[in-house]
Amino acid sequence: MSEARYEVLLTEGAEQDLEELYDYIAEFDCEANASRVLDQLLELAQSLALFPERGAYPKELIALGIRDYRQTSFKPYRVIYRVQRLKVYIHLIVDGRRDLQSLLSRRLLGVQ
């Protein structure tokens, strides 16, 4: 019995999130730690290829009645994604200590 594998894709916004996280960590900590965090976030994202439904619904979106997105995390970072057919679209990779309500509304819902 073979397991269905989902294709994991990063949106342009998620790729930009990774670049910004790397730059921030490299500047305020060191490049080695920035690379380690980036590698772990990419590994976490790729792990969604097997069981994307394992992620919880982001509470900020549940409050708006939206259950189209899920999240997984590598503390303190949150990876927000959507499963469509056999594809996992990663929309947001963000430090969970930030105000996510407005960020999620802007990025995922197009609210300015």
GROMACS .gro file of N, CA and C in nm:
model
  336
    1MET      N    1   0.085  -0.118   0.000
    1MET     CA    2   0.000   0.000   0.000
    1MET      C    3   0.089   0.124   0.000
    2SER      N    4   0.077   0.206  -0.103
    2SER     CA    5   0.161   0.326  -0.109
    2SER      C    6   0.083   0.446  -0.057
    3GLU      N    7   0.156   0.535   0.004
    3GLU     CA    8   0.096   0.655   0.061
    3GLU      C    9   0.086   0.763  -0.045
    4ALA      N   10  -0.024   0.836  -0.044
    4ALA     CA   11  -0.035   0.949  -0.135
    4ALA      C   12   0.062   1.057  -0.089
    5ARG      N   13   0.137   1.109  -0.183
    5ARG     CA   14   0.229   1.218  -0.153
    5ARG      C   15   0.175   1.345  -0.213
    6TYR      N   16   0.173   1.447  -0.133
    6TYR     CA   17   0.129   1.578  -0.179
    6TYR      C   18   0.250   1.656  -0.228
    7GLU      N   19   0.228   1.740  -0.327
    7GLU     CA   20   0.334   1.829  -0.373
    7GLU      C   21   0.330   1.954  -0.284
    8VAL      N   22   0.444   1.992  -0.228
    8VAL     CA   23   0.451   2.108  -0.139
    8VAL      C   24   0.508   2.226  -0.218
    9LEU      N   25   0.432   2.335  -0.223
    9LEU     CA   26   0.472   2.453  -0.299
    9LEU      C   27   0.471   2.577  -0.210
   10LEU      N   28   0.574   2.659  -0.224
   10LEU     CA   29   0.579   2.785  -0.150
   10LEU      C   30   0.527   2.896  -0.240
   11THR      N   31   0.437   2.977  -0.188
   11THR     CA   32   0.391   3.093  -0.263
   11THR      C   33   0.503   3.196  -0.263
   12GLU      N   34   0.490   3.296  -0.347
   12GLU     CA   35   0.589   3.403  -0.352
   12GLU      C   36   0.601   3.471  -0.215
   13GLY      N   37   0.488   3.489  -0.149
   13GLY     CA   38   0.489   3.550  -0.015
   13GLY      C   39   0.566   3.467   0.086
   14ALA      N   40   0.550   3.335   0.081
   14ALA     CA   41   0.621   3.247   0.174
   14ALA      C   42   0.771   3.248   0.146
   15GLU      N   43   0.809   3.252   0.018
   15GLU     CA   44   0.951   3.260  -0.016
   15GLU      C   45   1.011   3.390   0.037
   16GLN      N   46   0.935   3.498   0.025
   16GLN     CA   47   0.981   3.628   0.077
   16GLN      C   48   0.992   3.622   0.229
   17ASP      N   49   0.896   3.555   0.295
   17ASP     CA   50   0.902   3.539   0.441
   17ASP      C   51   1.032   3.471   0.482
   18LEU      N   52   1.069   3.364   0.411
   18LEU     CA   53   1.192   3.290   0.444
   18LEU      C   54   1.315   3.379   0.426
   19GLU      N   55   1.318   3.456   0.318
   19GLU     CA   56   1.431   3.546   0.295
   19GLU      C   57   1.442   3.649   0.408
   20GLU      N   58   1.328   3.706   0.447
   20GLU     CA   59   1.328   3.806   0.553
   20GLU      C   60   1.369   3.747   0.687
   21LEU      N   61   1.321   3.626   0.718
   21LEU     CA   62   1.360   3.559   0.843
   21LEU      C   63   1.510   3.532   0.844
   22TYR      N   64   1.562   3.482   0.732
   22TYR     CA   65   1.705   3.453   0.724
   22TYR      C   66   1.785   3.581   0.748
   23ASP      N   67   1.748   3.688   0.676
   23ASP     CA   68   1.821   3.815   0.689
   23ASP      C   69   1.817   3.867   0.832
   24TYR      N   70   1.700   3.858   0.895
   24TYR     CA   71   1.684   3.908   1.031
   24TYR      C   72   1.772   3.829   1.129
   25ILE      N   73   1.765   3.697   1.121
   25ILE     CA   74   1.843   3.613   1.213
   25ILE      C   75   1.992   3.632   1.188
   26ALA      N   76   2.031   3.638   1.061
   26ALA     CA   77   2.173   3.657   1.027
   26ALA      C   78   2.225   3.789   1.082
   27GLU      N   79   2.142   3.892   1.075
   27GLU     CA   80   2.186   4.025   1.123
   27GLU      C   81   2.192   4.032   1.274
   28PHE      N   82   2.091   3.978   1.342
   28PHE     CA   83   2.084   3.993   1.487
   28PHE      C   84   2.137   3.875   1.566
   29ASP      N   85   2.172   3.767   1.498
   29ASP     CA   86   2.232   3.651   1.564
   29ASP      C   87   2.357   3.613   1.483
   30CYS      N   88   2.344   3.514   1.395
   30CYS     CA   89   2.457   3.480   1.307
   30CYS      C   90   2.405   3.401   1.188
   31GLU      N   91   2.485   3.396   1.082
   31GLU     CA   92   2.443   3.327   0.961
   31GLU      C   93   2.423   3.177   0.982
   32ALA      N   94   2.504   3.118   1.069
   32ALA     CA   95   2.491   2.974   1.095
   32ALA      C   96   2.353   2.943   1.154
   33ASN      N   97   2.308   3.023   1.250
   33ASN     CA   98   2.175   3.002   1.308
   33ASN      C   99   2.066   3.032   1.208
   34ALA      N  100   2.086   3.133   1.125
   34ALA     CA  101   1.988   3.166   1.022
   34ALA      C  102   1.972   3.048   0.926
   35SER      N  103   2.082   2.987   0.887
   35SER     CA  104   2.078   2.871   0.797
   35SER      C  105   2.010   2.752   0.864
   36ARG      N  106   2.040   2.732   0.992
   36ARG     CA  107   1.979   2.620   1.066
   36ARG      C  108   1.828   2.636   1.074
   37VAL      N  109   1.781   2.756   1.107
   37VAL     CA  110   1.637   2.781   1.118
   37VAL      C  111   1.571   2.763   0.981
   38LEU      N  112   1.634   2.817   0.877
   38LEU     CA  113   1.580   2.804   0.742
   38LEU      C  114   1.569   2.657   0.703
   39ASP      N  115   1.673   2.579   0.728
   39ASP     CA  116   1.671   2.436   0.697
   39ASP      C  117   1.559   2.364   0.771
   40GLN      N  118   1.542   2.396   0.898
   40GLN     CA  119   1.438   2.329   0.977
   40GLN      C  120   1.297   2.369   0.930
   41LEU      N  121   1.280   2.495   0.891
   41LEU     CA  122   1.149   2.537   0.839
   41LEU      C  123   1.119   2.470   0.705
   42LEU      N  124   1.219   2.457   0.620
   42LEU     CA  125   1.199   2.391   0.491
   42LEU      C  126   1.172   2.241   0.511
   43GLU      N  127   1.239   2.181   0.608
   43GLU     CA  128   1.216   2.039   0.640
   43GLU      C  129   1.073   2.020   0.692
   44LEU      N  130   1.029   2.110   0.777
   44LEU     CA  131   0.892   2.105   0.829
   44LEU      C  132   0.792   2.119   0.715
   45ALA      N  133   0.817   2.214   0.625
   45ALA     CA  134   0.728   2.234   0.511
   45ALA      C  135   0.722   2.107   0.426
   46GLN      N  136   0.837   2.048   0.398
   46GLN     CA  137   0.841   1.929   0.314
   46GLN      C  138   0.773   1.809   0.382
   47SER      N  139   0.773   1.807   0.515
   47SER     CA  140   0.708   1.696   0.587
   47SER      C  141   0.557   1.695   0.564
   48LEU      N  142   0.503   1.806   0.519
   48LEU     CA  143   0.359   1.813   0.491
   48LEU      C  144   0.321   1.730   0.369
   49ALA      N  145   0.418   1.683   0.294
   49ALA     CA  146   0.391   1.601   0.176
   49ALA      C  147   0.319   1.472   0.213
   50LEU      N  148   0.342   1.422   0.333
   50LEU     CA  149   0.280   1.296   0.374
   50LEU      C  150   0.149   1.314   0.450
   51PHE      N  151   0.142   1.404   0.545
   51PHE     CA  152   0.022   1.419   0.626
   51PHE      C  153  -0.018   1.565   0.643
   52PRO      N  154  -0.061   1.632   0.538
   52PRO     CA  155  -0.092   1.774   0.550
   52PRO      C  156  -0.212   1.804   0.640
   53GLU      N  157  -0.301   1.707   0.657
   53GLU     CA  158  -0.420   1.732   0.739
   53GLU      C  159  -0.390   1.735   0.888
   54ARG      N  160  -0.267   1.704   0.926
   54ARG     CA  161  -0.232   1.700   1.069
   54ARG      C  162  -0.231   1.839   1.133
   55GLY      N  163  -0.218   1.942   1.053
   55GLY     CA  164  -0.208   2.077   1.108
   55GLY      C  165  -0.338   2.127   1.164
   56ALA      N  166  -0.326   2.212   1.264
   56ALA     CA  167  -0.444   2.273   1.328
   56ALA      C  168  -0.490   2.393   1.246
   57TYR      N  169  -0.613   2.434   1.270
   57TYR     CA  170  -0.664   2.556   1.207
   57TYR      C  171  -0.612   2.676   1.287
   58PRO      N  172  -0.559   2.779   1.220
   58PRO     CA  173  -0.513   2.898   1.294
   58PRO      C  174  -0.630   2.965   1.366
   59LYS      N  175  -0.612   2.991   1.496
   59LYS     CA  176  -0.721   3.048   1.576
   59LYS      C  177  -0.768   3.183   1.524
   60GLU      N  178  -0.674   3.259   1.464
   60GLU     CA  179  -0.711   3.390   1.411
   60GLU      C  180  -0.809   3.377   1.294
   61LEU      N  181  -0.799   3.268   1.218
   61LEU     CA  182  -0.890   3.247   1.106
   61LEU      C  183  -1.019   3.180   1.151
   62ILE      N  184  -1.009   3.090   1.249
   62ILE     CA  185  -1.129   3.028   1.306
   62ILE      C  186  -1.223   3.136   1.358
   63ALA      N  187  -1.164   3.239   1.421
   63ALA     CA  188  -1.245   3.350   1.474
   63ALA      C  189  -1.324   3.420   1.364
   64LEU      N  190  -1.275   3.411   1.240
   64LEU     CA  191  -1.344   3.471   1.126
   64LEU      C  192  -1.432   3.370   1.052
   65GLY      N  193  -1.437   3.248   1.105
   65GLY     CA  194  -1.518   3.143   1.043
   65GLY      C  195  -1.450   3.078   0.923
   66ILE      N  196  -1.319   3.091   0.912
   66ILE     CA  197  -1.246   3.038   0.796
   66ILE      C  198  -1.170   2.912   0.836
   67ARG      N  199  -1.198   2.804   0.763
   67ARG     CA  200  -1.132   2.676   0.790
   67ARG      C  201  -1.061   2.622   0.665
   68ASP      N  202  -1.017   2.712   0.579
   68ASP     CA  203  -0.950   2.670   0.456
   68ASP      C  204  -0.800   2.651   0.475
   69TYR      N  205  -0.747   2.704   0.584
   69TYR     CA  206  -0.602   2.702   0.607
   69TYR      C  207  -0.570   2.624   0.733
   70ARG      N  208  -0.450   2.568   0.733
   70ARG     CA  209  -0.400   2.497   0.851
   70ARG      C  210  -0.264   2.553   0.886
   71GLN      N  211  -0.213   2.509   1.000
   71GLN     CA  212  -0.081   2.556   1.041
   71GLN      C  213  -0.004   2.445   1.109
   72THR      N  214   0.126   2.458   1.102
   72THR     CA  215   0.217   2.375   1.177
   72THR      C  216   0.326   2.470   1.225
   73SER      N  217   0.407   2.426   1.318
   73SER     CA  218   0.504   2.522   1.369
   73SER      C  219   0.637   2.459   1.406
   74PHE      N  220   0.736   2.544   1.403
   74PHE     CA  221   0.869   2.519   1.456
   74PHE      C  222   0.892   2.642   1.542
   75LYS      N  223   0.864   2.629   1.671
   75LYS     CA  224   0.856   2.744   1.762
   75LYS      C  225   0.976   2.836   1.750
   76PRO      N  226   0.952   2.966   1.744
   76PRO     CA  227   0.825   3.036   1.752
   76PRO      C  228   0.762   3.060   1.614
   77TYR      N  229   0.810   2.992   1.510
   77TYR     CA  230   0.763   3.020   1.374
   77TYR      C  231   0.641   2.935   1.339
   78ARG      N  232   0.549   2.998   1.268
   78ARG     CA  233   0.427   2.930   1.224
   78ARG      C  234   0.428   2.922   1.072
   79VAL      N  235   0.387   2.807   1.021
   79VAL     CA  236   0.376   2.785   0.878
   79VAL      C  237   0.227   2.768   0.848
   80ILE      N  238   0.172   2.862   0.772
   80ILE     CA  239   0.029   2.862   0.740
   80ILE      C  240   0.015   2.812   0.596
   81TYR      N  241  -0.071   2.712   0.576
   81TYR     CA  242  -0.082   2.651   0.444
   81TYR      C  243  -0.225   2.610   0.413
   82ARG      N  244  -0.246   2.577   0.286
   82ARG     CA  245  -0.378   2.534   0.239
   82ARG      C  246  -0.359   2.409   0.154
   83VAL      N  247  -0.445   2.311   0.175
   83VAL     CA  248  -0.439   2.187   0.099
   83VAL      C  249  -0.547   2.193  -0.009
   84GLN      N  250  -0.505   2.175  -0.135
   84GLN     CA  251  -0.599   2.172  -0.246
   84GLN      C  252  -0.562   2.054  -0.336
   85ARG      N  253  -0.652   1.961  -0.348
   85ARG     CA  254  -0.629   1.837  -0.421
   85ARG      C  255  -0.503   1.770  -0.366
   86LEU      N  256  -0.403   1.747  -0.448
   86LEU     CA  257  -0.282   1.682  -0.399
   86LEU      C  258  -0.166   1.780  -0.387
   87LYS      N  259  -0.200   1.905  -0.359
   87LYS     CA  260  -0.097   2.009  -0.344
   87LYS      C  261  -0.114   2.079  -0.209
   88VAL      N  262   0.000   2.112  -0.149
   88VAL     CA  263   0.002   2.190  -0.025
   88VAL      C  264   0.066   2.323  -0.061
   89TYR      N  265  -0.011   2.430  -0.048
   89TYR     CA  266   0.040   2.564  -0.078
   89TYR      C  267   0.075   2.633   0.053
   90ILE      N  268   0.202   2.664   0.071
   90ILE     CA  269   0.244   2.735   0.191
   90ILE      C  270   0.234   2.884   0.162
   91HIS      N  271   0.149   2.951   0.241
   91HIS     CA  272   0.119   3.092   0.217
   91HIS      C  273   0.198   3.186   0.306
   92LEU      N  274   0.233   3.141   0.425
   92LEU     CA  275   0.289   3.232   0.523
   92LEU      C  276   0.384   3.157   0.615
   93ILE      N  277   0.502   3.214   0.639
   93ILE     CA  278   0.596   3.160   0.736
   93ILE      C  279   0.636   3.280   0.821
   94VAL      N  280   0.594   3.277   0.947
   94VAL     CA  281   0.604   3.399   1.026
   94VAL      C  282   0.638   3.369   1.172
   95ASP      N  283   0.700   3.464   1.235
   95ASP     CA  284   0.727   3.455   1.378
   95ASP      C  285   0.593   3.465   1.450
   96GLY      N  286   0.559   3.364   1.526
   96GLY     CA  287   0.430   3.359   1.594
   96GLY      C  288   0.410   3.465   1.700
   97ARG      N  289   0.514   3.539   1.734
   97ARG     CA  290   0.501   3.644   1.835
   97ARG      C  291   0.449   3.774   1.773
   98ARG      N  292   0.440   3.778   1.642
   98ARG     CA  293   0.388   3.898   1.574
   98ARG      C  294   0.235   3.901   1.580
   99ASP      N  295   0.179   4.019   1.552
   99ASP     CA  296   0.033   4.032   1.544
   99ASP      C  297  -0.010   3.966   1.414
  100LEU      N  298  -0.068   3.849   1.425
  100LEU     CA  299  -0.101   3.774   1.305
  100LEU      C  300  -0.237   3.807   1.247
  101GLN      N  301  -0.326   3.862   1.326
  101GLN     CA  302  -0.461   3.889   1.276
  101GLN      C  303  -0.457   3.976   1.150
  102SER      N  304  -0.388   4.090   1.157
  102SER     CA  305  -0.385   4.180   1.041
  102SER      C  306  -0.301   4.121   0.929
  103LEU      N  307  -0.192   4.053   0.963
  103LEU     CA  308  -0.106   3.992   0.862
  103LEU      C  309  -0.182   3.884   0.785
  104LEU      N  310  -0.254   3.798   0.856
  104LEU     CA  311  -0.332   3.692   0.790
  104LEU      C  312  -0.443   3.752   0.704
  105SER      N  313  -0.510   3.853   0.756
  105SER     CA  314  -0.618   3.917   0.680
  105SER      C  315  -0.564   3.975   0.550
  106ARG      N  316  -0.451   4.042   0.559
  106ARG     CA  317  -0.391   4.106   0.443
  106ARG      C  318  -0.342   4.003   0.342
  107ARG      N  319  -0.267   3.905   0.389
  107ARG     CA  320  -0.201   3.809   0.298
  107ARG      C  321  -0.298   3.706   0.243
  108LEU      N  322  -0.383   3.649   0.329
  108LEU     CA  323  -0.467   3.540   0.285
  108LEU      C  324  -0.604   3.584   0.233
  109LEU      N  325  -0.654   3.692   0.287
  109LEU     CA  326  -0.789   3.734   0.252
  109LEU      C  327  -0.794   3.858   0.163
  110GLY      N  328  -0.677   3.918   0.140
  110GLY     CA  329  -0.671   4.037   0.056
  110GLY      C  330  -0.732   4.161   0.117
  111VAL      N  331  -0.746   4.162   0.250
  111VAL     CA  332  -0.803   4.279   0.319
  111VAL      C  333  -0.690   4.379   0.345
  112GLN      N  334  -0.710   4.502   0.306
  112GLN     CA  335  -0.607   4.605   0.327
  112GLN      C  336  -0.624   4.676   0.458
   0.00000   0.00000   0.00000
